[in-house]
Coordinates of C-alpha atoms in Angstrom, one line a residue:
M31 CA 132.0 55.3 79.1
K32 CA 129.6 56.4 81.9
A33 CA 129.2 54.0 84.8
D34 CA 125.4 54.2 84.8
A35 CA 124.8 54.3 81.0
P36 CA 124.7 51.4 78.6
P37 CA 127.7 50.9 76.4
T38 CA 127.8 51.6 72.7
G39 CA 129.0 49.6 69.8
Q40 CA 132.2 51.6 69.9
D41 CA 132.7 50.8 73.6
V42 CA 132.5 47.1 72.7
L43 CA 135.1 47.5 69.9
D44 CA 137.3 49.4 72.4
A45 CA 136.9 46.5 74.9
A46 CA 137.8 43.9 72.3
R47 CA 141.1 45.8 71.6
R48 CA 141.7 46.1 75.4
L49 CA 141.2 42.4 75.9
H50 CA 143.6 41.3 73.2
G51 CA 146.1 39.0 74.8
H52 CA 144.1 38.7 78.0
V53 CA 141.4 36.2 76.7
L54 CA 141.3 33.5 74.0
R55 CA 140.0 34.0 70.5
T56 CA 137.5 31.1 70.5
P57 CA 136.8 29.0 67.4
V58 CA 133.8 28.7 65.2
L59 CA 132.6 25.2 64.3
R60 CA 130.2 23.6 61.8
N61 CA 128.4 20.3 61.6
D62 CA 126.3 18.9 58.8
A63 CA 124.3 16.5 61.0
L64 CA 123.2 19.3 63.3
D65 CA 122.3 21.5 60.2
E66 CA 120.0 18.7 59.0
M67 CA 118.3 18.4 62.4
A68 CA 117.8 22.2 62.7
G69 CA 116.8 22.8 59.1
A70 CA 119.3 25.6 59.0
K71 CA 123.0 26.2 58.5
L72 CA 124.5 26.5 62.0
W73 CA 127.7 28.3 63.0
F74 CA 128.9 27.6 66.6
K75 CA 130.8 30.2 68.5
C76 CA 132.6 28.1 71.1
E77 CA 132.9 30.2 74.3
N78 CA 132.9 26.9 76.3
L79 CA 136.5 26.7 75.1
Q80 CA 137.3 30.1 76.6
T81 CA 139.7 30.5 79.6
T82 CA 137.8 29.4 82.8
G83 CA 135.3 27.5 80.5
S84 CA 133.0 30.4 79.7
F85 CA 132.7 33.9 78.3
K86 CA 132.6 35.4 81.7
I87 CA 136.4 36.0 81.8
R88 CA 135.9 38.7 79.1
G89 CA 133.7 41.0 81.2
A90 CA 135.5 40.4 84.4
T91 CA 138.9 41.3 82.9
N92 CA 137.5 44.4 81.2
R93 CA 136.0 45.6 84.5
L94 CA 139.2 44.9 86.5
L95 CA 141.3 46.7 83.9
Q96 CA 139.4 49.9 84.9
L97 CA 140.6 49.8 88.5
S98 CA 143.2 52.2 89.9
P99 CA 146.3 50.8 91.7
E100 CA 144.8 51.8 95.0
E101 CA 141.5 50.0 94.1
R102 CA 143.4 46.9 93.1
K103 CA 145.0 46.7 96.5
K104 CA 141.6 46.6 98.2
G105 CA 140.4 43.9 95.9
V106 CA 137.0 42.9 94.5
V107 CA 133.7 41.2 95.5
A108 CA 131.4 39.4 93.2
F109 CA 128.3 37.2 93.5
S110 CA 127.7 34.3 91.2
S111 CA 126.6 30.6 90.9
G112 CA 129.8 29.8 89.1
N113 CA 130.9 31.1 85.8
H114 CA 131.2 34.8 86.7
A115 CA 132.7 33.7 90.0
Q116 CA 135.5 31.9 88.1
G117 CA 135.9 34.8 85.6
V118 CA 136.4 37.3 88.4
A119 CA 138.7 34.9 90.4
R120 CA 140.9 34.3 87.4
A121 CA 141.1 38.0 86.4
A122 CA 141.9 38.9 90.0
R123 CA 144.6 36.3 90.1
N124 CA 146.0 37.6 86.8
F125 CA 146.2 41.1 88.3
R126 CA 147.4 39.9 91.7
M127 CA 144.3 41.2 93.5
P128 CA 142.3 39.8 96.4
A129 CA 138.8 38.6 95.6
L130 CA 135.8 37.4 97.6
I131 CA 133.0 35.5 95.7
V132 CA 129.5 35.1 97.2
M133 CA 128.2 31.7 95.9
P134 CA 125.1 29.7 96.5
S135 CA 125.7 26.6 98.7
D136 CA 124.3 24.4 95.9
A137 CA 126.6 25.7 93.2
P138 CA 128.2 23.0 91.0
A139 CA 131.3 21.5 92.7
I140 CA 133.4 22.0 89.5
K141 CA 132.7 25.8 89.7
I142 CA 133.5 26.0 93.4
D143 CA 136.7 24.1 92.8
G144 CA 137.6 26.5 90.0
V145 CA 137.2 29.6 92.2
R146 CA 139.3 28.0 95.0
R147 CA 142.1 27.0 92.6
D148 CA 142.4 30.7 91.6
G149 CA 142.9 31.7 95.2
A150 CA 139.6 33.6 95.8
E151 CA 137.8 33.5 99.1
I152 CA 134.3 32.1 99.0
R153 CA 131.3 33.0 101.2
F154 CA 128.3 30.6 100.7
Y155 CA 124.6 31.6 101.0
D156 CA 121.3 29.9 100.8
R157 CA 119.3 30.8 97.6
D158 CA 115.9 30.5 99.3
S159 CA 116.6 32.4 102.5
E160 CA 119.4 34.9 101.9
S161 CA 120.1 37.7 99.5
R162 CA 123.4 37.5 97.7
E163 CA 123.2 41.2 96.8
E164 CA 122.9 42.1 100.5
I165 CA 125.8 39.9 101.5
A166 CA 128.0 41.2 98.7
A167 CA 127.1 44.9 99.6
E168 CA 128.0 44.2 103.2
E169 CA 131.4 42.6 102.3
T170 CA 132.2 45.3 99.8
E171 CA 131.7 48.1 102.4
K172 CA 133.6 46.2 105.1
R173 CA 136.6 45.6 102.9
G174 CA 136.5 48.9 101.0
A175 CA 136.6 46.7 97.9
T176 CA 135.0 47.1 94.4
L177 CA 131.8 45.2 93.6
V178 CA 132.0 43.5 90.2
P179 CA 128.4 42.8 89.0
S180 CA 127.7 39.8 86.9
F181 CA 125.9 41.7 84.1
D182 CA 124.4 45.1 84.9
D183 CA 127.6 47.1 84.4
P184 CA 128.7 48.8 81.2
Y185 CA 132.2 47.5 81.4
I186 CA 131.0 44.0 82.0
I187 CA 128.6 44.2 79.0
A188 CA 131.2 45.7 76.8
G189 CA 133.7 43.0 77.7
Q190 CA 131.3 40.2 77.0
G191 CA 130.5 41.9 73.7
S192 CA 134.1 41.2 72.6
A193 CA 132.9 37.7 71.7
G194 CA 130.4 39.3 69.3
V195 CA 133.2 41.3 67.8
E196 CA 135.3 38.1 67.2
F197 CA 132.3 36.3 65.8
G198 CA 131.7 39.2 63.4
Q199 CA 135.3 39.1 62.2
Q200 CA 135.2 35.3 61.8
M201 CA 132.0 35.4 59.8
R202 CA 133.3 38.2 57.6
D203 CA 136.5 36.1 57.0
A204 CA 134.2 33.2 56.1
N205 CA 132.3 35.5 53.7
T206 CA 129.1 34.3 55.4
P207 CA 126.6 36.9 56.8
L208 CA 124.4 35.5 59.5
A209 CA 120.6 36.1 59.2
H210 CA 120.0 35.1 62.8
I211 CA 122.0 34.5 66.0
I212 CA 120.7 32.6 69.1
C213 CA 122.4 33.2 72.5
C214 CA 121.5 32.3 76.0
A215 CA 120.1 35.0 78.3
G216 CA 120.3 35.2 82.1
G217 CA 120.9 38.8 83.3
G218 CA 121.6 39.7 79.7
G219 CA 125.2 40.9 79.8
L220 CA 126.3 38.4 77.1
I221 CA 123.5 38.7 74.7
T222 CA 123.3 42.5 74.7
G223 CA 127.1 43.0 74.5
F224 CA 127.2 40.3 71.8
A225 CA 124.6 42.1 69.8
L226 CA 126.4 45.4 70.1
G227 CA 129.7 43.8 69.1
Y228 CA 128.3 41.7 66.2
R229 CA 126.3 44.5 64.7
N230 CA 129.5 46.5 64.1
F231 CA 129.9 44.0 61.2
D232 CA 126.3 43.2 60.3
P233 CA 123.5 45.4 61.6
D234 CA 120.8 43.3 59.9
A235 CA 121.2 40.0 61.9
A236 CA 118.2 39.1 64.1
I237 CA 119.3 38.1 67.6
W238 CA 117.2 35.8 69.7
T239 CA 117.4 34.9 73.4
A240 CA 117.6 31.3 74.5
E241 CA 116.2 30.3 77.9
P242 CA 114.6 27.3 79.8
D243 CA 110.9 27.4 79.3
A244 CA 110.2 27.5 83.0
H245 CA 112.5 30.5 83.4
D246 CA 111.8 32.6 80.3
D247 CA 111.8 36.2 81.6
W248 CA 113.5 37.6 78.5
R249 CA 111.1 35.9 76.1
R250 CA 108.1 37.3 78.1
S251 CA 109.7 40.7 78.6
L252 CA 110.4 41.2 74.9
A253 CA 106.9 40.1 74.0
A254 CA 105.3 42.5 76.5
D255 CA 107.8 45.3 76.0
R256 CA 108.3 45.5 79.8
I257 CA 110.4 43.7 82.3
E258 CA 108.8 40.4 83.4
V259 CA 110.0 38.6 86.6
N260 CA 110.2 34.8 87.1
A261 CA 108.2 33.4 89.9
P262 CA 110.3 32.8 93.1
G263 CA 111.6 29.2 93.3
T264 CA 111.5 28.4 89.6
R265 CA 114.3 26.0 88.8
S266 CA 116.1 24.5 85.8
I267 CA 119.3 22.5 85.2
C268 CA 120.6 25.7 83.6
D269 CA 122.1 27.1 86.8
A270 CA 124.2 29.7 85.0
I271 CA 121.3 31.6 83.5
L272 CA 118.7 31.6 86.4
T273 CA 118.4 35.3 87.1
P274 CA 115.0 36.7 88.3
S275 CA 114.6 39.1 85.4
P276 CA 116.6 41.2 82.9
G277 CA 118.9 43.8 84.4
E278 CA 118.1 47.5 84.1
L279 CA 121.0 48.4 81.7
T280 CA 120.7 45.1 79.8
W281 CA 116.9 45.6 79.3
E282 CA 117.5 49.2 78.1
L283 CA 119.8 47.7 75.4
G284 CA 117.9 44.5 74.8
R285 CA 114.5 45.9 74.0
G286 CA 116.1 47.7 71.0
L287 CA 118.6 45.1 69.9
L288 CA 116.8 41.8 70.2
A289 CA 114.3 40.2 67.9
G290 CA 112.5 38.0 70.4
G291 CA 112.9 34.9 72.6
C292 CA 113.2 31.1 72.2
A293 CA 112.7 28.6 75.1
V294 CA 113.1 24.9 75.6
G295 CA 112.6 22.3 78.3
D296 CA 115.3 20.7 80.4
D297 CA 115.0 17.4 78.5
Q298 CA 115.7 19.2 75.2
I299 CA 118.7 21.0 76.8
K300 CA 120.0 17.6 77.9
E301 CA 119.6 16.3 74.4
A302 CA 121.5 19.3 73.0
M303 CA 124.3 18.5 75.4
R304 CA 124.4 14.9 74.1
L305 CA 124.4 16.1 70.5
A306 CA 127.2 18.6 71.1
F307 CA 129.3 15.8 72.6
R308 CA 128.4 13.4 69.7
H309 CA 128.8 15.7 66.7
L310 CA 131.0 18.5 67.9
K311 CA 133.1 16.6 70.4
L312 CA 132.4 19.4 72.9
V313 CA 131.5 19.5 76.6
V314 CA 128.8 22.1 77.0
E315 CA 127.1 22.9 80.3
P316 CA 123.3 23.1 80.5
G317 CA 123.1 26.9 80.3
G318 CA 125.7 26.9 77.6
A319 CA 123.7 24.4 75.6
A320 CA 120.4 26.5 75.7
A321 CA 121.1 28.2 72.4
L322 CA 121.8 24.9 70.6
A323 CA 118.7 23.4 72.1
C324 CA 116.6 26.4 70.8
A325 CA 118.2 26.1 67.4
L326 CA 117.3 22.4 67.2
F327 CA 113.9 22.5 68.9
D328 CA 112.5 26.0 68.9
L329 CA 114.1 27.7 65.9
P330 CA 112.1 30.8 64.8
D331 CA 110.3 30.2 61.4
A332 CA 112.1 33.1 59.9
A333 CA 115.5 31.3 60.5
K334 CA 114.6 28.1 58.7
G335 CA 116.9 27.5 55.8
K336 CA 119.2 30.4 56.8
S337 CA 122.7 30.8 58.2
V338 CA 122.3 30.9 62.0
G339 CA 124.9 31.7 64.7
V340 CA 124.7 29.7 67.9
V341 CA 126.6 30.8 71.0
L342 CA 127.9 27.9 73.1
S343 CA 128.5 30.0 76.2
G344 CA 130.0 27.7 78.8
G345 CA 131.3 24.2 79.5
N346 CA 131.6 24.0 83.3
V347 CA 129.3 21.1 84.1
D348 CA 129.6 18.8 87.1
P349 CA 131.2 15.5 85.9
A350 CA 128.7 13.3 87.7
Q351 CA 125.8 15.3 86.3
Y352 CA 127.3 15.2 82.8
A353 CA 127.9 11.5 82.9
G354 CA 124.2 11.0 83.8
I355 CA 123.1 13.2 81.0
L356 CA 125.2 11.4 78.4
E357 CA 123.8 8.1 79.5
G358 CA 120.4 9.5 78.8

């Protein structure tokens, strides 16, 4: 695999084999009440139950497995609001490597605590006045470390795609081809890797992005067939997927792999979190619930009455915030 080229479906299959024993094989769940609400038969891929509470451990582990012994000694640097931070911190701990994570000062406390528990160093920054990319580049050069991007890296994308390989295997075992799949989209590493992985088993599934409606760069980009950027300062409770725009590698993949975009408001995402708790007995964070919210409240007409995969991508929500959401 070339460092500056998008991965292939075979690269994702290779990553899935490489990650065997390093990450969990997450379950697939069903629920009749949610089917009735959506008007479709929903199959939930539960990456919120993955190690560190999200899919991010997949890409981080696949990337760190590429490092030489000398590179491992010098460690890694990453920037993230939380889930990628925790994935890199845990992977670095597993491989006994030093790690520095650049995190926004307003990142959820549960994600900050998770990074610290795994022994990584944290450097905080202000979202509105500082550039995490510049800080990470400075620290990488100073330490001689390896930068581990959150999405625009072929090994990260391929690693995230191992979830799609698993889902494809699980749906094949269930003898149930999926007509559509809905997955959250921030930078696009998960959804593009997932599409590559799943389409090794079923190339006909239509794959849709899920985003907050105030931060819908993927939906607008796919409609316009060019990268669209979110206005500075746009916010949502979905902290895990608030990237400015699709990445370069992920857009190159996504424009050919994805059917289009879905988007919902924060109130609908909160309702999806409540419904996941009530019917699936699952804790799902706001970004992780975006796909469920879209399945319930913005399902494409073509998916009505069909079998639809829904990726629950993460479960790292601040306890106080979650309690408030559950109370309604």
